[in-house]
mmCIF file of C-alpha atoms and ligand atoms in Angstrom:
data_model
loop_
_atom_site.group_PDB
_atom_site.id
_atom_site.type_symbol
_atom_site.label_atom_id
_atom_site.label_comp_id
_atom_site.label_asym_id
_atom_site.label_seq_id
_atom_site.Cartn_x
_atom_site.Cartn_y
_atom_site.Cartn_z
ATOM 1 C CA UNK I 1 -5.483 -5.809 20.735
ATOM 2 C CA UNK I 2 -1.949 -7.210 21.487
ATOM 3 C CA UNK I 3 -1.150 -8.403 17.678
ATOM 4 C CA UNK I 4 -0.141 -5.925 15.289
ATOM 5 C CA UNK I 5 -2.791 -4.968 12.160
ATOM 6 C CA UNK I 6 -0.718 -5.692 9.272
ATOM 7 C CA UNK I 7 -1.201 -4.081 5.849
ATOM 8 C CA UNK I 8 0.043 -5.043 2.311
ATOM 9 C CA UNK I 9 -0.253 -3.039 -0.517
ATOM 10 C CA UNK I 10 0.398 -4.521 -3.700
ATOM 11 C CA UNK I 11 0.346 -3.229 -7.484
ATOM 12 C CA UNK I 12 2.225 -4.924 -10.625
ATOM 13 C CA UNK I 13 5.431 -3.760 -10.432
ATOM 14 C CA UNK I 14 6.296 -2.733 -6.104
ATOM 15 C CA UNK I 15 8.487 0.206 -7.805
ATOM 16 C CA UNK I 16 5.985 3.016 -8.027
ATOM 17 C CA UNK I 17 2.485 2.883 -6.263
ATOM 18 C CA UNK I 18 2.946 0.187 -3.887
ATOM 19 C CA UNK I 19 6.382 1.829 -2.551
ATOM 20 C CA UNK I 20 4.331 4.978 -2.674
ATOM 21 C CA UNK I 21 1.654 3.679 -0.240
ATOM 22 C CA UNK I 22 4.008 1.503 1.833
ATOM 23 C CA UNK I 23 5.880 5.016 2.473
ATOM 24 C CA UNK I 24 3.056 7.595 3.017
ATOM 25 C CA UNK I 25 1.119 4.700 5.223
ATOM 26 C CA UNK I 26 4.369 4.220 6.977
ATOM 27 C CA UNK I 27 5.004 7.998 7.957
ATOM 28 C CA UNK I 28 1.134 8.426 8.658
ATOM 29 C CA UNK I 29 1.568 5.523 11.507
ATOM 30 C CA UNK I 30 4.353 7.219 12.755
ATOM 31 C CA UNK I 31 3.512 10.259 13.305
ATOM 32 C CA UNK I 32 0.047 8.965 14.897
ATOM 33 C CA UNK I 33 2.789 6.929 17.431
ATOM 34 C CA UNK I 34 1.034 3.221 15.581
ATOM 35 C CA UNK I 35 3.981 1.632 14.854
ATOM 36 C CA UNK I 36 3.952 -0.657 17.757
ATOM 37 C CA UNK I 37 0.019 -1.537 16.284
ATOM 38 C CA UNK I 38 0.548 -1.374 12.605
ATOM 39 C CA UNK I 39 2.658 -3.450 10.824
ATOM 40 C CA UNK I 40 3.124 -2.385 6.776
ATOM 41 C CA UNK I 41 4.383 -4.036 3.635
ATOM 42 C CA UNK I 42 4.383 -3.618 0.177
ATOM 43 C CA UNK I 43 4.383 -6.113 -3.053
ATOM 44 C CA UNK I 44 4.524 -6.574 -6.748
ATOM 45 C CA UNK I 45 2.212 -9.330 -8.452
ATOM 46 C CA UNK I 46 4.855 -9.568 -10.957
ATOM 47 C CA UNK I 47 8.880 -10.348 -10.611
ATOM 48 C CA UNK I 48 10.668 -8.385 -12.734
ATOM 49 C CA UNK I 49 11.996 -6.059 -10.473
ATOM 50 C CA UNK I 50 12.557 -7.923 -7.251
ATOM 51 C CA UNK I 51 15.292 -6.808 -4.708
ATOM 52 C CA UNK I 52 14.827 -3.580 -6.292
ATOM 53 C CA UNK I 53 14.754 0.395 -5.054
ATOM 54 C CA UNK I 54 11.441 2.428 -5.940
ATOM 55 C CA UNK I 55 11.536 4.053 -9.449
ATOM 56 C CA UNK I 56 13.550 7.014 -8.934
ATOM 57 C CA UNK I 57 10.649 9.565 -10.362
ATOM 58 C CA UNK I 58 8.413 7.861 -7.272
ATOM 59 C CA UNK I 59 11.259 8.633 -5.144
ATOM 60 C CA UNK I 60 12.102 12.085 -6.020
ATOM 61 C CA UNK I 61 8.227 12.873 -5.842
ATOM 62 C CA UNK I 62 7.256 11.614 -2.671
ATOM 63 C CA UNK I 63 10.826 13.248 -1.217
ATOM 64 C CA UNK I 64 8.969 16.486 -2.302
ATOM 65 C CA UNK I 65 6.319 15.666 0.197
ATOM 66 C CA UNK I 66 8.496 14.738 2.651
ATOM 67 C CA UNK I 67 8.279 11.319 2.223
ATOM 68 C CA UNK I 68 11.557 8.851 1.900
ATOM 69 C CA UNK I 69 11.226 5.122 -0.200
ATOM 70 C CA UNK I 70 14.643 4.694 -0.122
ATOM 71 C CA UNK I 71 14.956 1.904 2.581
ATOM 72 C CA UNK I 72 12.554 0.150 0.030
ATOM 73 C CA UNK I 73 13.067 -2.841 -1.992
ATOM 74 C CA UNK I 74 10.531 -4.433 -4.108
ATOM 75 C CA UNK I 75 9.191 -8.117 -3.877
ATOM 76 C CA UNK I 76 6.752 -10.531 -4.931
ATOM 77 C CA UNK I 77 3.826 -11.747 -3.445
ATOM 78 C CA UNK I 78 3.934 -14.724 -1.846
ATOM 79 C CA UNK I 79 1.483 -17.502 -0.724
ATOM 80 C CA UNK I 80 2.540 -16.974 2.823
ATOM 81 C CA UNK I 81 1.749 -13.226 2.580
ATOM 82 C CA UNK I 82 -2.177 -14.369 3.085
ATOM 83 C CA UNK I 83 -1.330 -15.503 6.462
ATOM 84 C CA UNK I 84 1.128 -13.256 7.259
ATOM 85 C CA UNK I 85 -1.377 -9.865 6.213
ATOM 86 C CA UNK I 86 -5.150 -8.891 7.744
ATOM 87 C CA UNK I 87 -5.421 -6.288 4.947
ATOM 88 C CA UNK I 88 -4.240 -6.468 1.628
ATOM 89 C CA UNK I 89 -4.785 -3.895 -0.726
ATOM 90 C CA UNK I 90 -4.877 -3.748 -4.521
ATOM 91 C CA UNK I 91 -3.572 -0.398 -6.679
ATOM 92 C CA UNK I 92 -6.116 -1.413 -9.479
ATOM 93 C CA UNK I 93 -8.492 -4.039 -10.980
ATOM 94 C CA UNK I 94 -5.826 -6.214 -12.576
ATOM 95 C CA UNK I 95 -3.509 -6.280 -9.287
ATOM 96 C CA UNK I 96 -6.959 -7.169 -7.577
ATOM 97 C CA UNK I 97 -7.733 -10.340 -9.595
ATOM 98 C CA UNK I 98 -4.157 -11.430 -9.419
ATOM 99 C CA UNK I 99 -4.449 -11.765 -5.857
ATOM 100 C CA UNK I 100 -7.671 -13.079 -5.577
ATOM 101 C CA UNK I 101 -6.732 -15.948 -7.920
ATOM 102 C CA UNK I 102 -3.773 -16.672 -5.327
ATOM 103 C CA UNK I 103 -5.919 -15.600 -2.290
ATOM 104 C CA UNK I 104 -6.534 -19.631 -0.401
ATOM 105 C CA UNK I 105 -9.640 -20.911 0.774
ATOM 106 C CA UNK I 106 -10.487 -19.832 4.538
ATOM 107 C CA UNK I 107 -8.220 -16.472 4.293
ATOM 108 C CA UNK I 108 -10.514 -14.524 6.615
ATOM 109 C CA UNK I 109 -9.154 -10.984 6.038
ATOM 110 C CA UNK I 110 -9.928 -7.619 3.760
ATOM 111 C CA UNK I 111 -8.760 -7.854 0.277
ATOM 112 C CA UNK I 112 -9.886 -5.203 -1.696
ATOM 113 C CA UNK I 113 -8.923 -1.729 -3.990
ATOM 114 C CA UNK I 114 -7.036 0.501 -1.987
ATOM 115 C CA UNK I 115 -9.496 3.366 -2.871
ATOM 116 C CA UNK I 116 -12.287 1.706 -1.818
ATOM 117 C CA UNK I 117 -11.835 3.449 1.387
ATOM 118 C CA UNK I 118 -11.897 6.484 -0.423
ATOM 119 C CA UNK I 119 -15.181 7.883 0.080
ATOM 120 C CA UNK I 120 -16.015 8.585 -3.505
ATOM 121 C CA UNK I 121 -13.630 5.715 -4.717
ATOM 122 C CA UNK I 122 -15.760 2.842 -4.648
ATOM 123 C CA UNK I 123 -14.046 0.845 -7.660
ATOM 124 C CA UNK I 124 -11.428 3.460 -8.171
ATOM 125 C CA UNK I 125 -7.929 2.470 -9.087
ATOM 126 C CA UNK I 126 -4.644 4.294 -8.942
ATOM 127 C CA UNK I 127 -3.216 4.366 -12.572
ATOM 128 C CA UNK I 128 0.164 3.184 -13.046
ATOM 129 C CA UNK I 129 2.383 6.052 -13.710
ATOM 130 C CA UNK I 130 5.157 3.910 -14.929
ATOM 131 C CA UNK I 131 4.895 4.389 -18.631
ATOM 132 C CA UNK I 132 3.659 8.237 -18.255
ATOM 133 C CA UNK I 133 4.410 11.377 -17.083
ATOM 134 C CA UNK I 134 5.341 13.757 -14.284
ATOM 135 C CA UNK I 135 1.189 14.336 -13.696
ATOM 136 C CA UNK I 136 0.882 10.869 -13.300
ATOM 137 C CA UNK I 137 3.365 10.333 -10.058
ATOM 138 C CA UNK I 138 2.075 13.698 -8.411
ATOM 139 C CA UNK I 139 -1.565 12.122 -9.010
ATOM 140 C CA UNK I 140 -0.618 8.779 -7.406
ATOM 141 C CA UNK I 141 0.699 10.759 -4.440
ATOM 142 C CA UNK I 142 -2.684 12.749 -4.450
ATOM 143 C CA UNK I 143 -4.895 9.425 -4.509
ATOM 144 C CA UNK I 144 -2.390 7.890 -2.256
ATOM 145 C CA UNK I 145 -2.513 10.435 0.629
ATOM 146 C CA UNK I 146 -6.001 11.008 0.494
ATOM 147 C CA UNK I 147 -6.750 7.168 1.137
ATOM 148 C CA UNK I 148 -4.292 6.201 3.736
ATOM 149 C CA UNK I 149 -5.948 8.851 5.914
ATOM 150 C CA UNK I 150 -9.387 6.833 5.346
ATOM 151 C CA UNK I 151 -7.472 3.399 6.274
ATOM 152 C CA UNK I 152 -5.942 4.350 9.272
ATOM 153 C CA UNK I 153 -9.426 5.775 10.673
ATOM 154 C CA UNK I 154 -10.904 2.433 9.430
ATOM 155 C CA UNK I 155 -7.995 0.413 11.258
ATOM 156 C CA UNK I 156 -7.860 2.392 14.451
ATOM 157 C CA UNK I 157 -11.700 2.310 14.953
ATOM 158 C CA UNK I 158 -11.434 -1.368 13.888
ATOM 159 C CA UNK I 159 -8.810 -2.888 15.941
ATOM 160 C CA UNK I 160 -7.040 -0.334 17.988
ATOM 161 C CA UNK I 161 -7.819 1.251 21.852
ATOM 162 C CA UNK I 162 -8.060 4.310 22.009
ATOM 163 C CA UNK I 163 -5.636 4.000 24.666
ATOM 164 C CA UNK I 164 -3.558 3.096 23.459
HETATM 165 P P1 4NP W 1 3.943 -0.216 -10.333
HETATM 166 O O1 4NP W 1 4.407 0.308 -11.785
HETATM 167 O O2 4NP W 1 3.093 -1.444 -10.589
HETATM 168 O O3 4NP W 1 3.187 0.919 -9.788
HETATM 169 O O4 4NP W 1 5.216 -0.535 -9.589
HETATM 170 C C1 4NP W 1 5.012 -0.513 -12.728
HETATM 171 C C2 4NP W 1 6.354 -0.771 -12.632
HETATM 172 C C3 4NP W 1 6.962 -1.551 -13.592
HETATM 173 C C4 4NP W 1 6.231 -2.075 -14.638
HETATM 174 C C5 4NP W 1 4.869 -1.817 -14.723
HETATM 175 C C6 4NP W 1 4.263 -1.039 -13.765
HETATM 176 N N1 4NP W 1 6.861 -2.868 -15.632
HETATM 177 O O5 4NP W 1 6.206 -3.244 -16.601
HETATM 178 O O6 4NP W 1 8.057 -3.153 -15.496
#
């Protein structure tokens, strides 16, 4: 396949999970030489906090795993981000119905809850830490890790050569 896979992730805010998954996804890809195949975004369903960096607590956790969101900056989805994405990908229930109330007639690619390629996730969401805790960032990163590992099998099997 010539054309890049492209993923979006979106949640409400693009200044803690989203960032998080954009990140992690993006390192993942890298370090499995993808970049060339897999093209990754991230989005917020809402605007307050456009043009901005990742909360700092998401950045100063995922640095701790070796992960850096500082290049980051948030924005909102768009109407043109259904033709521009094959996969986009919902932190929870609420971010999911957002976009499908946006998502056009004819849009032929995979929107669904990040954790549904999880396994055990079917229906799972990842809770928004923004209002809580330490726990709550180190528990996005968990949920986070755990299912970009499951997406990139999916995409690779999907859409990539092995020969690549
Ligand atoms: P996110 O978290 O959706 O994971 O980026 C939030 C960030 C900001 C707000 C809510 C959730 N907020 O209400 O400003």
């Amino acid at each position: 396949m010539s054309q890049k896979v492209s993923v979006l992730f979106v949640c409400l805010g693009n200044i803690c999970r989203s960032p998080t998954a954009h990140g992690i996804f993006e390192k993942l890809v890298e370090q499995h030489d993808l970049q060339d195949h897999i093209e990754i975004d991230s989005a917020g369903t809402g605007d307050w906090h456009i043009g901005k960096s990742p909360d700092g607590r998401a950045q100063i956790y995922a640095q701790k795993r070796g992960y850096d969101l500082s290049h980051l900056r948030a924005r909102q989805i768009a109407p043109s981000d259904f033709a521009d994405f094959d996969y986009i990908l919902a932190m929870d229930a609420q971010n999911l119905a957002d976009i499908q109330l946006m998502q056009p007639e004819g849009y032929s690619g995979h929107i669904s809850l990040f954790l549904d390629f999880l396994q055990s996730g079917q229906g799972q969401e990842v809770p928004d830490p923004y209002y809580g805790g330490d726990q709550g960032f180190e528990l996005v990163l968990d949920m986070v890790e755990q299912a970009s590992s499951n997406l990139l099998d999916h995409i690779v099997a999907r859409h990539i050569n092995t020969d690549h």
